[in-house]
Short mmCIF file of C-alpha atoms in Angstrom, two decimals:
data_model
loop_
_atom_site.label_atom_id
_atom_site.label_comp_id
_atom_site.label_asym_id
_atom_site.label_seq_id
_atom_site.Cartn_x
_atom_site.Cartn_y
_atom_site.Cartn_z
CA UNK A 1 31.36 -43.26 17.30
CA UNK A 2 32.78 -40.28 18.38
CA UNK A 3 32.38 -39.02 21.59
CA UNK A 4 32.03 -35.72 22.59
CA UNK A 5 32.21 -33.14 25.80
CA UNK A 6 30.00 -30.09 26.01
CA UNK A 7 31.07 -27.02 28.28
CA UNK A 8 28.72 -24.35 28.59
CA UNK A 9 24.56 -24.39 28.65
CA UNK A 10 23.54 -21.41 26.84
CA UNK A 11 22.09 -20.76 23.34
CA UNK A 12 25.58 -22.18 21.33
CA UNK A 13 25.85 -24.95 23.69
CA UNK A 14 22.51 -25.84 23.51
CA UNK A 15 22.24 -26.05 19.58
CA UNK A 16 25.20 -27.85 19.28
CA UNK A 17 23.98 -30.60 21.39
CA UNK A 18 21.37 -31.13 19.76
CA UNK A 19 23.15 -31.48 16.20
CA UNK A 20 25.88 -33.70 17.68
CA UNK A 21 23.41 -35.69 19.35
CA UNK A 22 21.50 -36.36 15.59
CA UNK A 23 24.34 -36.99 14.10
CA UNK A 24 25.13 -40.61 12.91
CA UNK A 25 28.60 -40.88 14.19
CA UNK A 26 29.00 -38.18 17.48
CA UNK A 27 27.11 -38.78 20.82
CA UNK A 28 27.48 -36.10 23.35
CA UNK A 29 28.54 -37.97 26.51
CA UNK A 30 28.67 -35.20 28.68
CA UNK A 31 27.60 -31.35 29.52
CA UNK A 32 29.51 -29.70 32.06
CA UNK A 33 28.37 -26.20 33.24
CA UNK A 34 29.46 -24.61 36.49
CA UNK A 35 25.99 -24.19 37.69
CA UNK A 36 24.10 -27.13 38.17
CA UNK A 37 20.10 -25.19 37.73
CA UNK A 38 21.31 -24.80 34.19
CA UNK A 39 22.26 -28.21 33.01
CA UNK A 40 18.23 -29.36 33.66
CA UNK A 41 17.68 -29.60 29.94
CA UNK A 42 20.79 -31.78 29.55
CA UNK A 43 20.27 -33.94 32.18
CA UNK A 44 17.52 -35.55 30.08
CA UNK A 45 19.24 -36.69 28.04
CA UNK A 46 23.14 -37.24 28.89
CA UNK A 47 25.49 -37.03 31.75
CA UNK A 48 25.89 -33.79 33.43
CA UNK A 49 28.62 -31.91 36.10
CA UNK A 50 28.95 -28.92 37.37
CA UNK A 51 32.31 -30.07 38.60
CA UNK A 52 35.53 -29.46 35.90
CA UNK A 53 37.61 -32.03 37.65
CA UNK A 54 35.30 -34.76 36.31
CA UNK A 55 35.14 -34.25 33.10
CA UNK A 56 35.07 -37.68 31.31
CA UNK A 57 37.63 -38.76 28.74
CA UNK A 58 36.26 -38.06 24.87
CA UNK A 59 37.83 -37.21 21.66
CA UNK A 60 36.18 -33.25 21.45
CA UNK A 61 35.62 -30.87 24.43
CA UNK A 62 33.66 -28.23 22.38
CA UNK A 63 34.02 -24.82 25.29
CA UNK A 64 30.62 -22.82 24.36
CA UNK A 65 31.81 -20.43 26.97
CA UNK A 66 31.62 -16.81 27.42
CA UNK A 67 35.09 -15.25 25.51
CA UNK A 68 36.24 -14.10 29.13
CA UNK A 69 36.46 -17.49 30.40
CA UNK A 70 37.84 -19.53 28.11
CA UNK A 71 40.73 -18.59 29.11
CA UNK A 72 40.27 -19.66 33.24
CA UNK A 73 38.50 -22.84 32.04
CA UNK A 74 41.03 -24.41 29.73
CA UNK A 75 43.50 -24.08 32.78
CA UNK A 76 41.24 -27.26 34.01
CA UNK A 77 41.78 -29.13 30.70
CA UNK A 78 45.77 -29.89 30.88
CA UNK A 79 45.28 -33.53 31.20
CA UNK A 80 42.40 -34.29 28.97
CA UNK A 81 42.78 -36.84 26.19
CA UNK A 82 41.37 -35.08 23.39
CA UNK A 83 41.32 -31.60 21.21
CA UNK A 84 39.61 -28.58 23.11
CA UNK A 85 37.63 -25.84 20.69
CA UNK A 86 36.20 -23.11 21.78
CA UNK A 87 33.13 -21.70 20.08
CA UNK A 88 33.94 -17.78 20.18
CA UNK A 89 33.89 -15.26 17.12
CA UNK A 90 36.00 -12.95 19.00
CA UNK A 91 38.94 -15.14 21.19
CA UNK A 92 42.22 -16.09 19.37
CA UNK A 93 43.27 -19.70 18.49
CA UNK A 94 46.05 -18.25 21.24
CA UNK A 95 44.44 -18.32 24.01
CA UNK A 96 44.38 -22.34 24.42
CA UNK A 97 47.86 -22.26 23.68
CA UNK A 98 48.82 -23.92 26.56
CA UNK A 99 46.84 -27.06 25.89
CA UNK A 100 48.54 -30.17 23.85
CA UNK A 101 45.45 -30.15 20.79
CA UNK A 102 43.15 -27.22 20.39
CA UNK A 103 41.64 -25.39 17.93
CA UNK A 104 38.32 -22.88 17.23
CA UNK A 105 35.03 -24.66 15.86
CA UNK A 106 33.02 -21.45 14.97
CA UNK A 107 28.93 -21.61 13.85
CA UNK A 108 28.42 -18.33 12.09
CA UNK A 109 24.46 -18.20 13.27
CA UNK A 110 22.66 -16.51 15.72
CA UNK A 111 21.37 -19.09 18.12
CA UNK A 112 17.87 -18.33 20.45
CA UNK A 113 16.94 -21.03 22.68
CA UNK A 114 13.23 -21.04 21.57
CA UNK A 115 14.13 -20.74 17.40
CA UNK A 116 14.80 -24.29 15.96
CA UNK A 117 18.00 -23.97 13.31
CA UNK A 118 18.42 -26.05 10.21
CA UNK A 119 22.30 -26.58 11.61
CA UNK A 120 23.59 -28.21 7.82
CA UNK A 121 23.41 -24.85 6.15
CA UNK A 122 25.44 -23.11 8.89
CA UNK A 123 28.82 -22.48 8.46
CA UNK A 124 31.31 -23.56 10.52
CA UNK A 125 34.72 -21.60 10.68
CA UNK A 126 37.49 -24.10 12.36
CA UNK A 127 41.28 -23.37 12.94
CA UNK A 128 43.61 -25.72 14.22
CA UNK A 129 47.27 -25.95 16.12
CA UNK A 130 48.21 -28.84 13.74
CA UNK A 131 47.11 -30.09 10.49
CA UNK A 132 46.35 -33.68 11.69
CA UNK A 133 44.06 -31.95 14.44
CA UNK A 134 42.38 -29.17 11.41
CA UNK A 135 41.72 -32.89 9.84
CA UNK A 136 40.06 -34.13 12.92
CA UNK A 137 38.20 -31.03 13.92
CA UNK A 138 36.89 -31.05 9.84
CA UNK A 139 35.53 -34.37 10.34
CA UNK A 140 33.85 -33.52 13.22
CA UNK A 141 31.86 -30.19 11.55
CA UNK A 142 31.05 -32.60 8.52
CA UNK A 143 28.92 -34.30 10.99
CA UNK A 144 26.34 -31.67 11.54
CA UNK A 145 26.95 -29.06 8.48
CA UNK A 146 27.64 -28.60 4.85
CA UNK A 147 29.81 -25.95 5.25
CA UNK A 148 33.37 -25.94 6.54
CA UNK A 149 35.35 -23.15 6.21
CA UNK A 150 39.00 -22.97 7.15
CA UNK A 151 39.05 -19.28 8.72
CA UNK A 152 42.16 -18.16 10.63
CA UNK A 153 41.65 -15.96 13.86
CA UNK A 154 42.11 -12.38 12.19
CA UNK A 155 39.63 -13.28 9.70
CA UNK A 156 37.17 -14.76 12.43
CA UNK A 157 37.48 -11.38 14.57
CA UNK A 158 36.72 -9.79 11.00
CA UNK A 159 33.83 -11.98 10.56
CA UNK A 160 32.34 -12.21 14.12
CA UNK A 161 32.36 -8.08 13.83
CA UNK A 162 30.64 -8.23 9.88
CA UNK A 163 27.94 -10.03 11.73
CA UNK A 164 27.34 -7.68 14.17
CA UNK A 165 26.39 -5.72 11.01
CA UNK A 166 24.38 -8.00 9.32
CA UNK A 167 22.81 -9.87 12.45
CA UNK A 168 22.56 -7.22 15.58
CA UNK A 169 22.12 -3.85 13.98
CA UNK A 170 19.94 -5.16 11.52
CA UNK A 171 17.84 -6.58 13.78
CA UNK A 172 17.67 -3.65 15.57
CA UNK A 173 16.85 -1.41 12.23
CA UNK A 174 13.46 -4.08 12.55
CA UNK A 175 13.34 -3.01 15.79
CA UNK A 176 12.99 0.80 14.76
CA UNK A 177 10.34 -0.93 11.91
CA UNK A 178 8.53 -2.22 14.61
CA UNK A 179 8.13 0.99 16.91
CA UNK A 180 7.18 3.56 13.98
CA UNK A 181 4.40 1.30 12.67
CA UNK A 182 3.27 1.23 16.49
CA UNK A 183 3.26 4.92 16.96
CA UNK A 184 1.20 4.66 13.72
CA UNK A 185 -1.51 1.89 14.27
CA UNK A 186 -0.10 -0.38 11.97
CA UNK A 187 0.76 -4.07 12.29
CA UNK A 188 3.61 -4.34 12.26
CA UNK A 189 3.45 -8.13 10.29
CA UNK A 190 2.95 -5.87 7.22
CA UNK A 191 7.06 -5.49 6.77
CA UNK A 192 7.61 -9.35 7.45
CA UNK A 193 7.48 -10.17 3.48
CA UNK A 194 9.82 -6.88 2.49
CA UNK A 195 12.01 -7.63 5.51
CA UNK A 196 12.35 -11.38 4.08
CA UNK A 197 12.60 -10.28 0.43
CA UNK A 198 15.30 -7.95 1.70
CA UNK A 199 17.49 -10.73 3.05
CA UNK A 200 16.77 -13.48 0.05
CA UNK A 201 17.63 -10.41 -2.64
CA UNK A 202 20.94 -11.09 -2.17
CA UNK A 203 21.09 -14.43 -2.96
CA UNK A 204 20.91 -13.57 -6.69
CA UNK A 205 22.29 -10.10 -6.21
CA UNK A 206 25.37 -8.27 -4.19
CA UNK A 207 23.97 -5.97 -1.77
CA UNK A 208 25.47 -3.35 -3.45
CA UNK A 209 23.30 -4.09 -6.66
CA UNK A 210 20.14 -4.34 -4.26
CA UNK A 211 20.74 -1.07 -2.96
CA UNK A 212 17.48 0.84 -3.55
CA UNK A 213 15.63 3.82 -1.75
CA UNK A 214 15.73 7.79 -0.93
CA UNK A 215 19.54 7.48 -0.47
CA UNK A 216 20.98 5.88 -3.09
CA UNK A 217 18.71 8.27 -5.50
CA UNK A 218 19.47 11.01 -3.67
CA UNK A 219 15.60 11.89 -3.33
CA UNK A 220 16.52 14.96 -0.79
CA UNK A 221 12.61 16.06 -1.30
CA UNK A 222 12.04 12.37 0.22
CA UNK A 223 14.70 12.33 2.88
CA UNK A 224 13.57 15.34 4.03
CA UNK A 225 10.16 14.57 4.54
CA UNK A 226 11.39 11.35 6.29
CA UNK A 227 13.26 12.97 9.25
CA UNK A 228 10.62 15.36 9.95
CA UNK A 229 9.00 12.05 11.10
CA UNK A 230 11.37 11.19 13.37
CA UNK A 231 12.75 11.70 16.78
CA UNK A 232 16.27 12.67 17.65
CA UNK A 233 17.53 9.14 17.99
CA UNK A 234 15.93 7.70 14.63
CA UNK A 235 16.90 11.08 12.96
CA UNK A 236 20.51 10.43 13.59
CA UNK A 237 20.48 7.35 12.63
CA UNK A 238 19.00 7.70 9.51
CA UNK A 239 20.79 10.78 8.52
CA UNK A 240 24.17 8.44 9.40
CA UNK A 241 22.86 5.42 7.00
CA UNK A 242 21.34 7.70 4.61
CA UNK A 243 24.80 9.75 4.22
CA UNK A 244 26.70 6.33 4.26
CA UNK A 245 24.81 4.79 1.25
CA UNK A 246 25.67 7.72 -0.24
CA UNK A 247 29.11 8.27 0.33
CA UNK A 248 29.60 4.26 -0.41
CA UNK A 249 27.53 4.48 -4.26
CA UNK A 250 29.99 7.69 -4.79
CA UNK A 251 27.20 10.64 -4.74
CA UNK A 252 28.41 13.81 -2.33
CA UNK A 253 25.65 15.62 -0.17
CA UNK B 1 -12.57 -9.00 -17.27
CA UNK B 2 -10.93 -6.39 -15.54
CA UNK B 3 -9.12 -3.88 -18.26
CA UNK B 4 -5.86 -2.12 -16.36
CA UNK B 5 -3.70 0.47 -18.15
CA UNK B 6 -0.42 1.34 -16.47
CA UNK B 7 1.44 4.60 -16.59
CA UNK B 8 5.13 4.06 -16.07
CA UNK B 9 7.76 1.49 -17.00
CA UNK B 10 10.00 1.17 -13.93
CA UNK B 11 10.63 -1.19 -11.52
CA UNK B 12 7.27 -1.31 -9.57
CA UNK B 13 5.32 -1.03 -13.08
CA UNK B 14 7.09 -4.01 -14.45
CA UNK B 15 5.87 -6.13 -11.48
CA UNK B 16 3.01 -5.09 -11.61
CA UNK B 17 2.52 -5.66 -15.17
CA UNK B 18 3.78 -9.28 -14.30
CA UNK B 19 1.20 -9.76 -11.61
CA UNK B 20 -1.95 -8.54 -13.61
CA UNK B 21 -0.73 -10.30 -16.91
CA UNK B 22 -0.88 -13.79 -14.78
CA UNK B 23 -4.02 -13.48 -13.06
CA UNK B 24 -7.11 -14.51 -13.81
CA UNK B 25 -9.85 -11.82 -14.40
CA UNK B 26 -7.43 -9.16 -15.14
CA UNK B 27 -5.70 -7.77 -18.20
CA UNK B 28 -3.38 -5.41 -19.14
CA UNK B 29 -4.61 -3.39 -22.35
CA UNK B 30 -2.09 -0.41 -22.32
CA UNK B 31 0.92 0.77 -20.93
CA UNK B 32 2.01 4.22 -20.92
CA UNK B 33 5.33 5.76 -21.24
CA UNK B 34 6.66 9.26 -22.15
CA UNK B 35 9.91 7.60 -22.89
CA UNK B 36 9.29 5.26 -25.87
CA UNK B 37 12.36 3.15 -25.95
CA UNK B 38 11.23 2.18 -22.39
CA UNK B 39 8.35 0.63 -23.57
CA UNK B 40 9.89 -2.18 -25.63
CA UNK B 41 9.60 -5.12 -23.27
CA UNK B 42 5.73 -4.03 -22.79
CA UNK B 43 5.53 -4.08 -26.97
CA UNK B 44 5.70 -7.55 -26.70
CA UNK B 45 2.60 -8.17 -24.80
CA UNK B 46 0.36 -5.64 -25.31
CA UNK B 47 -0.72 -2.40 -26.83
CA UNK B 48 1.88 0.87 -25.92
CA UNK B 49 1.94 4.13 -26.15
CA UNK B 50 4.37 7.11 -25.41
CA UNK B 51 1.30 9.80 -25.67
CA UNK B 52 -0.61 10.61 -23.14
CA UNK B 53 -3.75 11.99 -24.52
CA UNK B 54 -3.75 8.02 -26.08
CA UNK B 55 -4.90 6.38 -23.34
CA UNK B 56 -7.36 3.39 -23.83
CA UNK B 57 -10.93 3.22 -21.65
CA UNK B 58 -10.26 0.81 -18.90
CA UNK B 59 -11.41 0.23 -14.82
CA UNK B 60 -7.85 1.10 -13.42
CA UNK B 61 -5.32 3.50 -14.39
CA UNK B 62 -2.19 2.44 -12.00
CA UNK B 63 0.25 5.42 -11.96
CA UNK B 64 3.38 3.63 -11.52
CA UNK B 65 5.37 6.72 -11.07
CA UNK B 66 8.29 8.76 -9.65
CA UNK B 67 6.65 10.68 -7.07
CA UNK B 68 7.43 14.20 -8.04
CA UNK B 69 5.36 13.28 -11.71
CA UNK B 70 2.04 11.93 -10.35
CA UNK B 71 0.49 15.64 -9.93
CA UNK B 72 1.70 16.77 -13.28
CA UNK B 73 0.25 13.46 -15.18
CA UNK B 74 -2.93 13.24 -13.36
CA UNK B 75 -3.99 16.67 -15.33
CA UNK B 76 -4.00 14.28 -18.23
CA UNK B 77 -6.57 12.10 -16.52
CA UNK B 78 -9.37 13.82 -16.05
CA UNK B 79 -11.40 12.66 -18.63
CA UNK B 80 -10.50 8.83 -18.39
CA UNK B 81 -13.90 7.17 -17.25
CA UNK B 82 -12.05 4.27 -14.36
CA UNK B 83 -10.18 4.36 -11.37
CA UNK B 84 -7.11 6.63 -11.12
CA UNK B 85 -4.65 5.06 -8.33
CA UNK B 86 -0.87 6.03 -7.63
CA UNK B 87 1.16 3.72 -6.44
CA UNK B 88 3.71 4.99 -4.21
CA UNK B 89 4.23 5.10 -0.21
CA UNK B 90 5.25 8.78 0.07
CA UNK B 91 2.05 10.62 -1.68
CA UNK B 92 -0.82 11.46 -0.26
CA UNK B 93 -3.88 10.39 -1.16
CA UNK B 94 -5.09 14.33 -1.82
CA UNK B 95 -2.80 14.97 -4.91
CA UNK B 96 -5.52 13.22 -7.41
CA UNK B 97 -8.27 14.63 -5.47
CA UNK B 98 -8.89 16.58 -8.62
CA UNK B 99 -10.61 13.80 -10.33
CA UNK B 100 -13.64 11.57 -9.80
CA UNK B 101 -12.09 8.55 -8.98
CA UNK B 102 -9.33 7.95 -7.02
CA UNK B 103 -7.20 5.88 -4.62
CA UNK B 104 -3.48 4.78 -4.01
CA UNK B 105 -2.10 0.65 -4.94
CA UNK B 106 1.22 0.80 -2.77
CA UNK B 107 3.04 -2.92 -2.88
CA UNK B 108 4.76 -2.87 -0.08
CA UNK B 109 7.85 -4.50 -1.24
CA UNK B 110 11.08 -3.85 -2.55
CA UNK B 111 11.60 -4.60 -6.37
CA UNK B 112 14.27 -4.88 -8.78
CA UNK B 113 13.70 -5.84 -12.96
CA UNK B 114 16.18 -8.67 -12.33
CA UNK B 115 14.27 -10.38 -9.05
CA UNK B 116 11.17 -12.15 -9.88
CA UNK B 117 8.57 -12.28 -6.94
CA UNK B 118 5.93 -14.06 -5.56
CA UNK B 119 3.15 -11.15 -5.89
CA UNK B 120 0.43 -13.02 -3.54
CA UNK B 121 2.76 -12.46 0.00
CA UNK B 122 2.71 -8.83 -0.85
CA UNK B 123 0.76 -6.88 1.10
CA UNK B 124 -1.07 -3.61 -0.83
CA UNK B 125 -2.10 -1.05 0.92
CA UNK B 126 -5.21 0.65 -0.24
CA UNK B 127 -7.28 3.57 0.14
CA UNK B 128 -9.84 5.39 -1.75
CA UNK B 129 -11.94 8.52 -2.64
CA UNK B 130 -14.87 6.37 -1.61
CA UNK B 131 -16.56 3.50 0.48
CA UNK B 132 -17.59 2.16 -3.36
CA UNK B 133 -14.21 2.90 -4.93
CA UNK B 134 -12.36 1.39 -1.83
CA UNK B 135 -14.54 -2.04 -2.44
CA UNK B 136 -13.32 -2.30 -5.90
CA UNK B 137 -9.87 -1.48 -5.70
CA UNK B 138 -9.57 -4.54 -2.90
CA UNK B 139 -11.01 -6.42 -5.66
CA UNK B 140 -8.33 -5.54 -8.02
CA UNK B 141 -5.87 -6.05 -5.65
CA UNK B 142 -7.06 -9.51 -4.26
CA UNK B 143 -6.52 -10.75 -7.84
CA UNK B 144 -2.58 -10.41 -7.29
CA UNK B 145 -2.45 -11.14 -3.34
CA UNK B 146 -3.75 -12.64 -0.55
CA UNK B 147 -2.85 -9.53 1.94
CA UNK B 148 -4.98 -6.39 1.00
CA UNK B 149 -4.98 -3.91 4.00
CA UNK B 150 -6.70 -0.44 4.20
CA UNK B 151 -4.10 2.31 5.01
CA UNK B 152 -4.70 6.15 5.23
CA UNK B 153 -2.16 8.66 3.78
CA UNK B 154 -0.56 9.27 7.04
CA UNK B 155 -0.09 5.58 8.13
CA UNK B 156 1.57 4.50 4.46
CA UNK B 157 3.79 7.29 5.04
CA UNK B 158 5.08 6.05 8.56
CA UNK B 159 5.16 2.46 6.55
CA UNK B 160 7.38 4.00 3.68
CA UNK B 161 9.71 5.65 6.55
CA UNK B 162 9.84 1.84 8.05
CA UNK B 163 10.61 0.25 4.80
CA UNK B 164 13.61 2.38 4.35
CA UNK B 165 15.29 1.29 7.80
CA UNK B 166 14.43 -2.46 7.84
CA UNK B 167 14.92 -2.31 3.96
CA UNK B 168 17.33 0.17 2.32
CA UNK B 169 19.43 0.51 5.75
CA UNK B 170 19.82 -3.32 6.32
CA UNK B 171 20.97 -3.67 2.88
CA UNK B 172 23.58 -0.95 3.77
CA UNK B 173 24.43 -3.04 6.58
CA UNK B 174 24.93 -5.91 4.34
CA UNK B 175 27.00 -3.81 2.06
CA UNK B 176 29.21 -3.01 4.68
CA UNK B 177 29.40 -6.61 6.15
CA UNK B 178 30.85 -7.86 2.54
CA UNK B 179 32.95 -4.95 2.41
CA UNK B 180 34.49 -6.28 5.84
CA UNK B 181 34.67 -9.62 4.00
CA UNK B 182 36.20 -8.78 1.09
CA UNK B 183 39.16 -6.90 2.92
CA UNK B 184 39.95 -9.87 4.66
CA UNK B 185 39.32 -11.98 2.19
CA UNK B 186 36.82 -13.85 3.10
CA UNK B 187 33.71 -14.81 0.85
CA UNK B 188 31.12 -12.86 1.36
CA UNK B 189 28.89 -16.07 1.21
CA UNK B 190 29.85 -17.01 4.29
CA UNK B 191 27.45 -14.35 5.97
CA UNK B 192 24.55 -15.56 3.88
CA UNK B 193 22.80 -18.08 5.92
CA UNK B 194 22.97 -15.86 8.96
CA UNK B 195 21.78 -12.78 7.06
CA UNK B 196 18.53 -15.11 6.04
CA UNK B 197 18.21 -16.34 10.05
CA UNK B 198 18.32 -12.78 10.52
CA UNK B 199 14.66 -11.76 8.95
CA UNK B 200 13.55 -15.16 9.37
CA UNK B 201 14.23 -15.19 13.33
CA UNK B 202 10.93 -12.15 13.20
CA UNK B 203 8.85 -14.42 12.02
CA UNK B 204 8.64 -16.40 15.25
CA UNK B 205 9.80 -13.61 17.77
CA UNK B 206 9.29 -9.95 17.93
CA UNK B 207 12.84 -8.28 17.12
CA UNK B 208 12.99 -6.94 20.34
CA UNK B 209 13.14 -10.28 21.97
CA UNK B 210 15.36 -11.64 18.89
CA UNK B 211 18.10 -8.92 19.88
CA UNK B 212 21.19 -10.75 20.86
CA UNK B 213 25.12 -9.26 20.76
CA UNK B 214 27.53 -7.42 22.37
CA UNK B 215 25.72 -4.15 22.92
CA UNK B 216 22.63 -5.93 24.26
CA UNK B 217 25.05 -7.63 26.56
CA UNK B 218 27.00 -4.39 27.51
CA UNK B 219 29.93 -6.65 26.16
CA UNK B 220 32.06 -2.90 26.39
CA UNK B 221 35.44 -5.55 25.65
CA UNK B 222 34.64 -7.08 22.17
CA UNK B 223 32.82 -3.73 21.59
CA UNK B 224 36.20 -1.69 22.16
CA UNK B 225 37.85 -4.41 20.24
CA UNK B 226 35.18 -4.24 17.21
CA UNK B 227 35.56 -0.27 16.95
CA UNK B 228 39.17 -0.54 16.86
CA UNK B 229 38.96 -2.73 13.65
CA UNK B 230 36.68 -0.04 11.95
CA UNK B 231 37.38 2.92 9.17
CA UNK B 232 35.86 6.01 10.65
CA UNK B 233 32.80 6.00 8.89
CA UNK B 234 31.88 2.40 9.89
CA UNK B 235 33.35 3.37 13.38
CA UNK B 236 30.70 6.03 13.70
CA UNK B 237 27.73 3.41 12.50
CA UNK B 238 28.55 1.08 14.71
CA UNK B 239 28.68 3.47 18.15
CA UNK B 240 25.77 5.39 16.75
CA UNK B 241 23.76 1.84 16.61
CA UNK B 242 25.23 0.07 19.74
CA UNK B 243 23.79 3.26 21.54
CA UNK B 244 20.68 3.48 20.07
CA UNK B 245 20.37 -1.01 21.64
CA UNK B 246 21.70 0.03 24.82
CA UNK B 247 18.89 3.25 25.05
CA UNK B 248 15.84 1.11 23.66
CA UNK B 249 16.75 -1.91 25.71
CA UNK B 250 17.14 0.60 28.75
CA UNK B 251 20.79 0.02 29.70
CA UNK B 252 22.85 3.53 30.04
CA UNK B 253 26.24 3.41 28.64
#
């Protein structure tokens, strides 16, 4: 069994106690968090403190922290036995330097508390200070995933920012979805099965061979008629993506 | 049986085609092309022709066309003794209003030859000359899907506007994400499973409540640090879009 340390409550924390506490051969022993009110859910179901100088001895202490205080935190983790990962997209392999074993353990998902996640088709980008400890760490993401990907810290910060693209901005372009069908009496469920198909296209195809639409056919009769719809904020936008798509499938305004 | 002819050979045509081929009381009888060599998966499966003044008697004539033809074509139809319906999201309603009978078919979906879909989660949007007309065309449609909805002009218009942002603009998004990728080499593969918990997060929460990132969070440290990773034409996307999060989720920059 191996025996793992939680730091952090929020959405990342949260997730990846409850695939390490599924999995056959890890058992959370203990979630830490620096304010006690949010370790309720935990303390269900395992140990809990809200005090870093009691943190018990384990093999993983897995720091689902926010990037700015990784740093502070791992000042309190000199003396513990095992390998200390943090969870962050953005924050270098670096800045646990000064601990004996560390290394990154990085779920490329978006986590919500309230949205269940299938965590064995998530991947999980780990770095290590040693290869004996990038052997460990590997073990350990075996437990709960599929999909292991050796991903050093530049390429991380590349991917953690890619998602931002694919994740947050999308999201918001559903967002924009949402309010025009609003303004227009219209449900806005009716996008759900183009916004799916949208996403599962590329499974079969590169988003560059989905690419369909006004843009990419340079419909200007189309795009026209489009922003006249539109306020000053959604105008901009869509005259930025528009003239993107463009510029990206090699047509000139 | 329900005889359908269908004008056009494209992408939405071909589905279509598909969808009315497979169900139960309807059947294809013609389709129409002005480009012959176009027609040559159709000649397989049923009759074809490349003249217009050709066309067969039938209950629907589904004008499966680019936008700026549907005027010029339905001149040709005046005579046929069915249904005349266009099928696209842009065109109102008004430009067959010089025939009997008339409506609009828009699938609300995005389609590509090489992508098979499930026809019956597509939701059609309908509308008709008629209270009579309107009846049967949501019996044609129900033959293909489940979700038949009555739109006007102006609302499928607003809808077509929506399906280009949470459509056409999140594929950008996803172009630009593997372009990231591939410059640090990293598979593009890896960004799959989150692109997929992307659309299906909607499903259970409204996007605004599925937002999560660094603009939501007014993270202004990894956002400084994502811009200063980005060509200037990404650079631009990415302020233009953390803005437009910060404005609709009310905090000022």
């Amino acid at each position: 069994m191996t025996e793992v340390v939680i730091l952090g409550a929020g959405n990342v924390a949260f997730h990846l106690f409850k695939a390490f506490s599924k999995a056959e051969n890890t058992r959370v022993i203990q979630v830490y968090n620096h304010r006690k009110e949010s370790l309720k859910y935990f303390e269900e179901h395992t140990d809990t403190t809200s005090n870093i100088s009691d943190l018990k001895p384990a093999y993983f202490y897995l720091l689902a922290l926010k990037d700015d205080v990784i740093y502070e935190i791992s000042e309190n983790l000199k003396d513990i036995p095992g390998i200390a990962l943090h969870t962050s997209g953005a924050v270098s392999i670096k800045t646990l330097e000064r601990l004996d074993n560390f290394g990154v353990f990085y779920p490329l998902q978006t986590f919500s508390k309230n949205k269940s996640v299938d965590f064995a088709e998530i991947p999980v980008c780990i770095e290590a200070n040693s290869a004996k400890n990038l052997g460990k760490i590997k073990k350990l993401a075996l437990e709960i995933t599929k999909d292991v990907r050796e991903i050093d810290s530049e390429q991380r910060k590349a991917l953690h920012l890619a998602a931002v693209f694919v994740n947050n901005f999308s999201n918001h372009l559903y967002t924009i979805g949402a309010e025009i069908c609003e303004k227009n009496q219209v449900d806005f469920s009716i996008l759900k099965p183009l916004i799916k198909e949208t996403a599962s296209k590329i499974e079969s195809l590169s988003p560059e061979a989905a690419q369909t639409g006004p843009a990419i056919r340079n419909d200007q009769k189309t795009i026209e008629a489009h922003l006249a719809l539109l306020s000053k904020n959604h105008k901009d936008i869509y005259s930025l993506l528009t003239q993107s798509i463009q510029h990206f499938h090699g047509k000139k305004l």
